[in-house]
């Protein structure tokens, strides 16, 4: 049975479960269900206030879940979220950067961005935002998200009914076309990711190899690619490392001499940002570029020394 049919048959219960699942990170579309609930309200088949309240409560429940996981498990919670996304690496990096720039306001915006809401809520827990402040912004964002889409469906109930009738006439050809487009998208993403992971496995350097080479006095450029938020939560770095934001490497020769041997480390799962920057430098003709396996966490777990790190105000 399709989701719209379930919504018609079971109403608010399906709306609550669907909104919770989507805002908790399940890769499914929320807008058709919310707009559909609004259209049902407009036609008298569902109570508008109850629909908005159910979707708001579901989204808030998902926020509290990820906030709690962020407080108890720290940045490791982001590795869980990697399993729910086709492009987890860039998604996590961008979420960290936006959260560092906008703080709690980002919790509101994240409701409208597919796959981002659990990251924003989890990051709020990681950096230990006060619970009352978190609940204030999370409630406001949940109410705005649910209210906006459901109200849109309520106001456009007649138009949505016409669209649904037209789609029903198209039937199977429309479903086949949508399925084909979705499969093509997934296959292309999967192929790109396979290439990305192959390069990562081939180019990695371990923390023990790096320590040996630094102790031997080898001339290496060790680049810290972490976000300002990462450095705020873990204010340490490998001794001698330079903090280099990835967006400054659009023309890497302005930052790192081309003859250098470079080691990147980041805080994303599977050294994602380090691997992307290694691919970028490889395309610019750099011959010896290595993502550090395990990043700073692996370096610290090995018991190797670190030094204080901070982000300069102008660099933010």
mmCIF file of C-alpha atoms in Angstrom:
data_model
loop_
_atom_site.group_PDB
_atom_site.id
_atom_site.type_symbol
_atom_site.label_atom_id
_atom_site.label_comp_id
_atom_site.label_asym_id
_atom_site.label_seq_id
_atom_site.Cartn_x
_atom_site.Cartn_y
_atom_site.Cartn_z
ATOM 1 C CA UNK A 1 0.000 0.000 0.000
ATOM 2 C CA UNK A 2 1.426 3.437 -0.988
ATOM 3 C CA UNK A 3 2.116 6.114 1.613
ATOM 4 C CA UNK A 4 -0.739 8.391 0.413
ATOM 5 C CA UNK A 5 -3.183 5.475 0.742
ATOM 6 C CA UNK A 6 -1.910 4.771 4.263
ATOM 7 C CA UNK A 7 -2.387 8.456 5.118
ATOM 8 C CA UNK A 8 -6.002 8.371 3.955
ATOM 9 C CA UNK A 9 -6.732 5.165 5.849
ATOM 10 C CA UNK A 10 -4.863 5.721 9.139
ATOM 11 C CA UNK A 11 -4.597 9.502 9.240
ATOM 12 C CA UNK A 12 -2.717 11.159 12.100
ATOM 13 C CA UNK A 13 -0.912 7.977 13.223
ATOM 14 C CA UNK A 14 0.770 7.605 9.816
ATOM 15 C CA UNK A 15 1.559 11.327 9.737
ATOM 16 C CA UNK A 16 3.277 11.116 13.142
ATOM 17 C CA UNK A 17 5.287 7.981 12.276
ATOM 18 C CA UNK A 18 6.346 9.314 8.852
ATOM 19 C CA UNK A 19 7.397 12.737 10.178
ATOM 20 C CA UNK A 20 9.390 11.137 13.001
ATOM 21 C CA UNK A 21 11.175 8.726 10.629
ATOM 22 C CA UNK A 22 12.111 11.440 8.124
ATOM 23 C CA UNK A 23 13.375 13.917 10.720
ATOM 24 C CA UNK A 24 15.262 11.100 12.448
ATOM 25 C CA UNK A 25 17.248 10.510 9.254
ATOM 26 C CA UNK A 26 15.380 7.918 7.172
ATOM 27 C CA UNK A 27 15.886 8.899 3.481
ATOM 28 C CA UNK A 28 12.229 9.311 2.536
ATOM 29 C CA UNK A 29 10.293 12.343 1.240
ATOM 30 C CA UNK A 30 8.331 14.210 3.906
ATOM 31 C CA UNK A 31 6.729 16.971 1.864
ATOM 32 C CA UNK A 32 4.159 14.825 -0.047
ATOM 33 C CA UNK A 33 2.857 13.382 3.229
ATOM 34 C CA UNK A 34 2.664 16.762 4.982
ATOM 35 C CA UNK A 35 1.019 18.453 2.002
ATOM 36 C CA UNK A 36 -1.291 15.469 1.628
ATOM 37 C CA UNK A 37 -2.314 15.776 5.286
ATOM 38 C CA UNK A 38 -3.067 19.453 4.678
ATOM 39 C CA UNK A 39 -5.168 18.576 1.630
ATOM 40 C CA UNK A 40 -7.112 16.005 3.672
ATOM 41 C CA UNK A 41 -7.690 18.697 6.288
ATOM 42 C CA UNK A 42 -8.949 21.049 3.595
ATOM 43 C CA UNK A 43 -11.431 18.451 2.382
ATOM 44 C CA UNK A 44 -12.664 17.736 5.899
ATOM 45 C CA UNK A 45 -11.049 14.289 6.323
ATOM 46 C CA UNK A 46 -8.504 15.321 8.990
ATOM 47 C CA UNK A 47 -8.337 17.924 11.736
ATOM 48 C CA UNK A 48 -5.868 20.662 10.770
ATOM 49 C CA UNK A 49 -4.697 21.537 14.294
ATOM 50 C CA UNK A 50 -4.280 17.868 15.212
ATOM 51 C CA UNK A 51 -2.262 17.225 12.036
ATOM 52 C CA UNK A 52 0.120 20.132 12.738
ATOM 53 C CA UNK A 53 0.470 19.089 16.392
ATOM 54 C CA UNK A 54 1.243 15.455 15.464
ATOM 55 C CA UNK A 55 3.913 16.370 12.894
ATOM 56 C CA UNK A 56 5.445 18.951 15.259
ATOM 57 C CA UNK A 57 5.622 16.463 18.127
ATOM 58 C CA UNK A 58 7.164 13.825 15.853
ATOM 59 C CA UNK A 59 9.872 16.178 14.581
ATOM 60 C CA UNK A 60 10.626 17.370 18.107
ATOM 61 C CA UNK A 61 10.892 13.760 19.298
ATOM 62 C CA UNK A 62 13.436 13.012 16.561
ATOM 63 C CA UNK A 63 15.426 16.105 17.579
ATOM 64 C CA UNK A 64 15.531 15.067 21.235
ATOM 65 C CA UNK A 65 16.664 11.562 20.228
ATOM 66 C CA UNK A 66 19.675 12.815 18.235
ATOM 67 C CA UNK A 67 20.476 15.548 20.764
ATOM 68 C CA UNK A 68 20.653 12.875 23.491
ATOM 69 C CA UNK A 69 22.848 10.638 21.329
ATOM 70 C CA UNK A 70 25.157 13.565 20.595
ATOM 71 C CA UNK A 71 25.562 14.335 24.301
ATOM 72 C CA UNK A 72 26.266 10.722 25.260
ATOM 73 C CA UNK A 73 28.320 9.513 22.274
ATOM 74 C CA UNK A 74 29.962 12.694 20.960
ATOM 75 C CA UNK A 75 31.037 12.921 17.335
ATOM 76 C CA UNK A 76 30.819 9.129 16.967
ATOM 77 C CA UNK A 77 27.090 9.630 16.470
ATOM 78 C CA UNK A 78 27.873 11.094 13.040
ATOM 79 C CA UNK A 79 29.164 7.705 11.899
ATOM 80 C CA UNK A 80 25.698 6.280 12.508
ATOM 81 C CA UNK A 81 24.172 8.933 10.279
ATOM 82 C CA UNK A 82 26.606 8.053 7.491
ATOM 83 C CA UNK A 83 24.652 4.865 6.905
ATOM 84 C CA UNK A 84 21.485 6.731 5.947
ATOM 85 C CA UNK A 85 22.874 8.988 3.216
ATOM 86 C CA UNK A 86 24.039 8.481 -0.360
ATOM 87 C CA UNK A 87 26.564 11.309 0.030
ATOM 88 C CA UNK A 88 27.308 11.335 3.767
ATOM 89 C CA UNK A 89 30.802 12.814 3.687
ATOM 90 C CA UNK A 90 30.048 16.210 2.167
ATOM 91 C CA UNK A 91 26.715 16.358 4.031
ATOM 92 C CA UNK A 92 28.418 16.061 7.428
ATOM 93 C CA UNK A 93 31.131 18.570 6.552
ATOM 94 C CA UNK A 94 28.630 21.157 5.311
ATOM 95 C CA UNK A 95 26.414 20.656 8.369
ATOM 96 C CA UNK A 96 29.362 21.320 10.691
ATOM 97 C CA UNK A 97 30.344 24.461 8.817
ATOM 98 C CA UNK A 98 26.785 25.826 8.766
ATOM 99 C CA UNK A 99 26.253 25.013 12.438
ATOM 100 C CA UNK A 100 29.477 26.803 13.367
ATOM 101 C CA UNK A 101 28.332 29.848 11.394
ATOM 102 C CA UNK A 102 24.678 30.031 12.480
ATOM 103 C CA UNK A 103 24.529 28.025 15.735
ATOM 104 C CA UNK A 104 20.980 27.431 16.992
ATOM 105 C CA UNK A 105 19.335 29.203 14.070
ATOM 106 C CA UNK A 106 20.598 26.322 11.951
ATOM 107 C CA UNK A 107 18.281 23.962 13.846
ATOM 108 C CA UNK A 108 15.328 25.766 12.282
ATOM 109 C CA UNK A 109 16.732 25.810 8.750
ATOM 110 C CA UNK A 110 17.841 22.161 8.962
ATOM 111 C CA UNK A 111 14.208 21.010 9.181
ATOM 112 C CA UNK A 112 13.755 21.959 5.542
ATOM 113 C CA UNK A 113 16.997 20.349 4.275
ATOM 114 C CA UNK A 114 16.803 16.617 3.429
ATOM 115 C CA UNK A 115 18.972 14.500 5.724
ATOM 116 C CA UNK A 116 20.405 17.454 7.643
ATOM 117 C CA UNK A 117 18.075 17.696 10.657
ATOM 118 C CA UNK A 118 19.562 14.760 12.647
ATOM 119 C CA UNK A 119 23.045 16.160 12.036
ATOM 120 C CA UNK A 120 22.062 19.570 13.386
ATOM 121 C CA UNK A 121 20.372 18.081 16.456
ATOM 122 C CA UNK A 122 23.290 15.708 17.068
ATOM 123 C CA UNK A 123 25.822 18.532 16.796
ATOM 124 C CA UNK A 124 23.836 20.576 19.320
ATOM 125 C CA UNK A 125 24.274 17.659 21.717
ATOM 126 C CA UNK A 126 27.966 17.228 20.903
ATOM 127 C CA UNK A 127 28.818 20.820 21.815
ATOM 128 C CA UNK A 128 26.445 20.608 24.813
ATOM 129 C CA UNK A 129 23.990 23.370 24.037
ATOM 130 C CA UNK A 130 21.758 23.874 27.111
ATOM 131 C CA UNK A 131 18.663 21.664 26.972
ATOM 132 C CA UNK A 132 16.173 24.508 27.485
ATOM 133 C CA UNK A 133 17.724 26.530 24.674
ATOM 134 C CA UNK A 134 17.827 23.500 22.412
ATOM 135 C CA UNK A 135 14.153 22.724 23.074
ATOM 136 C CA UNK A 136 13.166 26.334 22.328
ATOM 137 C CA UNK A 137 14.766 26.334 18.873
ATOM 138 C CA UNK A 138 13.848 22.727 18.087
ATOM 139 C CA UNK A 139 10.186 23.386 18.909
ATOM 140 C CA UNK A 140 10.134 26.556 16.827
ATOM 141 C CA UNK A 141 11.715 24.762 13.866
ATOM 142 C CA UNK A 142 9.400 21.757 14.150
ATOM 143 C CA UNK A 143 6.296 23.938 14.326
ATOM 144 C CA UNK A 144 7.425 26.058 11.374
ATOM 145 C CA UNK A 145 8.283 22.985 9.280
ATOM 146 C CA UNK A 146 5.049 21.124 9.987
ATOM 147 C CA UNK A 147 2.843 24.210 9.905
ATOM 148 C CA UNK A 148 4.217 25.549 6.625
ATOM 149 C CA UNK A 149 3.796 22.369 4.570
ATOM 150 C CA UNK A 150 0.475 21.274 6.092
ATOM 151 C CA UNK A 151 -0.986 24.772 5.717
ATOM 152 C CA UNK A 152 0.146 24.830 2.089
ATOM 153 C CA UNK A 153 -1.726 21.582 1.468
ATOM 154 C CA UNK A 154 -4.789 22.941 3.298
ATOM 155 C CA UNK A 155 -4.888 26.102 1.173
ATOM 156 C CA UNK A 156 -4.307 24.221 -2.091
ATOM 157 C CA UNK A 157 -6.572 21.257 -1.394
ATOM 158 C CA UNK A 158 -8.567 21.663 -4.629
ATOM 159 C CA UNK A 159 -5.445 21.930 -6.803
ATOM 160 C CA UNK A 160 -3.863 18.899 -5.103
ATOM 161 C CA UNK A 161 -7.035 16.872 -5.727
ATOM 162 C CA UNK A 162 -6.789 17.682 -9.461
ATOM 163 C CA UNK A 163 -3.094 16.710 -9.540
ATOM 164 C CA UNK A 164 -3.824 13.441 -7.748
ATOM 165 C CA UNK A 165 -6.584 12.621 -10.245
ATOM 166 C CA UNK A 166 -4.260 13.348 -13.184
ATOM 167 C CA UNK A 167 -1.461 11.228 -11.686
ATOM 168 C CA UNK A 168 -3.887 8.355 -11.124
ATOM 169 C CA UNK A 169 -4.773 8.406 -14.819
ATOM 170 C CA UNK A 170 -1.118 8.132 -15.823
ATOM 171 C CA UNK A 171 -0.731 5.177 -13.473
ATOM 172 C CA UNK A 172 2.055 2.711 -14.223
ATOM 173 C CA UNK A 173 4.036 4.766 -16.863
ATOM 174 C CA UNK A 174 4.530 7.557 -14.326
ATOM 175 C CA UNK A 175 5.728 5.123 -11.655
ATOM 176 C CA UNK A 176 8.146 3.473 -14.108
ATOM 177 C CA UNK A 177 9.613 6.850 -15.130
ATOM 178 C CA UNK A 178 10.107 7.931 -11.497
ATOM 179 C CA UNK A 179 11.662 4.574 -10.563
ATOM 180 C CA UNK A 180 14.053 4.694 -13.555
ATOM 181 C CA UNK A 181 15.217 8.211 -12.653
ATOM 182 C CA UNK A 182 15.763 7.205 -9.030
ATOM 183 C CA UNK A 183 17.724 4.053 -9.950
ATOM 184 C CA UNK A 184 19.954 6.023 -12.335
ATOM 185 C CA UNK A 185 20.706 8.581 -9.626
ATOM 186 C CA UNK A 186 21.574 5.890 -7.074
ATOM 187 C CA UNK A 187 23.829 3.992 -9.521
ATOM 188 C CA UNK A 188 25.770 7.155 -10.429
ATOM 189 C CA UNK A 189 26.219 8.035 -6.747
ATOM 190 C CA UNK A 190 27.377 4.499 -5.973
ATOM 191 C CA UNK A 191 29.932 4.490 -8.822
ATOM 192 C CA UNK A 192 31.325 7.841 -7.747
ATOM 193 C CA UNK A 193 31.625 6.655 -4.167
ATOM 194 C CA UNK A 194 33.408 3.447 -5.189
ATOM 195 C CA UNK A 195 36.046 5.501 -7.024
ATOM 196 C CA UNK A 196 36.364 7.748 -3.985
ATOM 197 C CA UNK A 197 36.914 4.814 -1.581
ATOM 198 C CA UNK A 198 39.420 3.089 -3.916
ATOM 199 C CA UNK A 199 41.579 6.199 -3.934
ATOM 200 C CA UNK A 200 41.267 6.483 -0.164
ATOM 201 C CA UNK A 201 42.493 2.918 0.442
ATOM 202 C CA UNK A 202 45.423 3.348 -1.933
ATOM 203 C CA UNK A 203 46.730 6.651 -0.568
ATOM 204 C CA UNK A 204 46.276 6.338 3.223
ATOM 205 C CA UNK A 205 49.121 6.665 5.697
ATOM 206 C CA UNK A 206 48.848 5.237 9.219
ATOM 207 C CA UNK A 207 49.486 7.199 12.398
ATOM 208 C CA UNK A 208 52.509 5.008 13.211
ATOM 209 C CA UNK A 209 54.089 5.658 9.791
ATOM 210 C CA UNK A 210 53.496 9.384 10.184
ATOM 211 C CA UNK A 211 55.031 9.414 13.669
ATOM 212 C CA UNK A 212 58.126 7.582 12.415
ATOM 213 C CA UNK A 213 58.569 10.003 9.540
ATOM 214 C CA UNK A 214 58.126 13.074 11.728
ATOM 215 C CA UNK A 215 60.616 11.682 14.256
ATOM 216 C CA UNK A 216 63.057 11.018 11.399
ATOM 217 C CA UNK A 217 62.844 14.692 10.402
ATOM 218 C CA UNK A 218 61.182 14.133 7.019
ATOM 219 C CA UNK A 219 59.870 17.338 5.450
ATOM 220 C CA UNK A 220 56.105 16.852 5.457
ATOM 221 C CA UNK A 221 53.280 19.355 5.272
ATOM 222 C CA UNK A 222 50.723 18.133 7.813
ATOM 223 C CA UNK A 223 47.413 19.890 7.144
ATOM 224 C CA UNK A 224 44.531 20.026 9.626
ATOM 225 C CA UNK A 225 41.322 20.168 7.530
ATOM 226 C CA UNK A 226 38.871 20.149 10.416
ATOM 227 C CA UNK A 227 36.059 22.659 10.698
ATOM 228 C CA UNK A 228 36.027 25.462 13.258
ATOM 229 C CA UNK A 229 33.380 23.459 15.151
ATOM 230 C CA UNK A 230 35.680 20.407 15.302
ATOM 231 C CA UNK A 231 38.510 22.491 16.710
ATOM 232 C CA UNK A 232 36.146 24.057 19.247
ATOM 233 C CA UNK A 233 35.107 20.623 20.540
ATOM 234 C CA UNK A 234 38.614 19.082 20.280
ATOM 235 C CA UNK A 235 41.139 21.954 20.613
ATOM 236 C CA UNK A 236 44.251 19.924 19.822
ATOM 237 C CA UNK A 237 46.328 19.193 16.733
ATOM 238 C CA UNK A 238 49.272 17.093 15.630
ATOM 239 C CA UNK A 239 52.458 19.008 16.495
ATOM 240 C CA UNK A 240 53.488 21.262 13.627
ATOM 241 C CA UNK A 241 50.224 20.842 11.712
ATOM 242 C CA UNK A 242 48.763 23.812 9.844
ATOM 243 C CA UNK A 243 45.025 24.546 9.910
ATOM 244 C CA UNK A 244 43.992 24.824 6.260
ATOM 245 C CA UNK A 245 40.273 25.197 5.453
ATOM 246 C CA UNK A 246 39.430 23.118 2.351
ATOM 247 C CA UNK A 247 37.924 26.098 0.527
ATOM 248 C CA UNK A 248 41.375 27.729 0.533
ATOM 249 C CA UNK A 249 42.672 24.852 -1.627
ATOM 250 C CA UNK A 250 40.783 25.755 -4.801
ATOM 251 C CA UNK A 251 44.225 26.742 -6.094
ATOM 252 C CA UNK A 252 46.446 24.653 -3.784
ATOM 253 C CA UNK A 253 49.723 25.996 -5.182
ATOM 254 C CA UNK A 254 48.966 29.300 -3.432
ATOM 255 C CA UNK A 255 48.957 27.462 -0.072
ATOM 256 C CA UNK A 256 51.158 24.359 -0.400
ATOM 257 C CA UNK A 257 54.302 24.160 -2.575
ATOM 258 C CA UNK A 258 53.770 21.647 -5.390
ATOM 259 C CA UNK A 259 56.895 19.643 -4.565
ATOM 260 C CA UNK A 260 55.721 19.016 -0.994
ATOM 261 C CA UNK A 261 54.685 15.685 0.449
ATOM 262 C CA UNK A 262 51.367 16.327 2.152
ATOM 263 C CA UNK A 263 49.445 14.545 4.904
ATOM 264 C CA UNK A 264 45.823 15.564 5.440
ATOM 265 C CA UNK A 265 43.686 14.779 8.450
ATOM 266 C CA UNK A 266 40.074 15.650 9.203
ATOM 267 C CA UNK A 267 37.251 14.675 11.573
ATOM 268 C CA UNK A 268 34.801 13.162 9.071
ATOM 269 C CA UNK A 269 34.115 9.400 9.046
ATOM 270 C CA UNK A 270 36.433 7.418 6.757
ATOM 271 C CA UNK A 271 38.720 10.450 6.317
ATOM 272 C CA UNK A 272 36.258 11.779 3.750
ATOM 273 C CA UNK A 273 37.439 15.396 3.544
ATOM 274 C CA UNK A 274 41.092 14.318 3.523
ATOM 275 C CA UNK A 275 40.425 11.943 0.634
ATOM 276 C CA UNK A 276 38.546 14.602 -1.342
ATOM 277 C CA UNK A 277 41.379 17.082 -0.920
ATOM 278 C CA UNK A 278 43.899 14.389 -1.865
ATOM 279 C CA UNK A 279 41.979 13.819 -5.102
ATOM 280 C CA UNK A 280 41.952 17.568 -5.726
ATOM 281 C CA UNK A 281 45.712 17.918 -5.235
ATOM 282 C CA UNK A 282 46.286 14.842 -7.381
ATOM 283 C CA UNK A 283 44.375 16.567 -10.179
ATOM 284 C CA UNK A 284 46.692 19.589 -9.765
ATOM 285 C CA UNK A 285 49.772 17.425 -10.251
ATOM 286 C CA UNK A 286 50.837 16.775 -6.656
ATOM 287 C CA UNK A 287 52.568 13.384 -6.458
ATOM 288 C CA UNK A 288 52.677 12.542 -2.748
ATOM 289 C CA UNK A 289 49.438 13.260 -0.886
ATOM 290 C CA UNK A 290 48.144 11.009 1.921
ATOM 291 C CA UNK A 291 44.982 11.052 4.048
ATOM 292 C CA UNK A 292 45.819 10.093 7.627
ATOM 293 C CA UNK A 293 44.025 6.870 8.542
ATOM 294 C CA UNK A 294 41.739 7.507 11.506
ATOM 295 C CA UNK A 295 42.566 11.219 11.630
ATOM 296 C CA UNK A 296 43.358 13.008 14.880
ATOM 297 C CA UNK A 297 41.309 10.505 16.900
ATOM 298 C CA UNK A 298 43.577 7.636 15.835
ATOM 299 C CA UNK A 299 46.668 9.754 16.576
ATOM 300 C CA UNK A 300 45.447 10.466 20.110
ATOM 301 C CA UNK A 301 44.362 6.856 20.711
ATOM 302 C CA UNK A 302 47.891 5.769 19.848
ATOM 303 C CA UNK A 303 49.159 7.999 22.676
ATOM 304 C CA UNK A 304 51.128 10.330 20.408
ATOM 305 C CA UNK A 305 51.682 13.950 21.516
ATOM 306 C CA UNK A 306 49.375 16.810 20.566
ATOM 307 C CA UNK A 307 49.550 20.566 20.985
ATOM 308 C CA UNK A 308 46.818 23.182 21.547
ATOM 309 C CA UNK A 309 44.889 24.315 18.478
ATOM 310 C CA UNK A 310 42.634 27.285 17.931
ATOM 311 C CA UNK A 311 40.924 29.056 15.065
ATOM 312 C CA UNK A 312 41.921 32.662 14.501
ATOM 313 C CA UNK A 313 38.922 35.061 14.498
ATOM 314 C CA UNK A 314 39.606 36.214 10.929
ATOM 315 C CA UNK A 315 39.734 32.593 9.751
ATOM 316 C CA UNK A 316 36.215 31.948 10.994
#
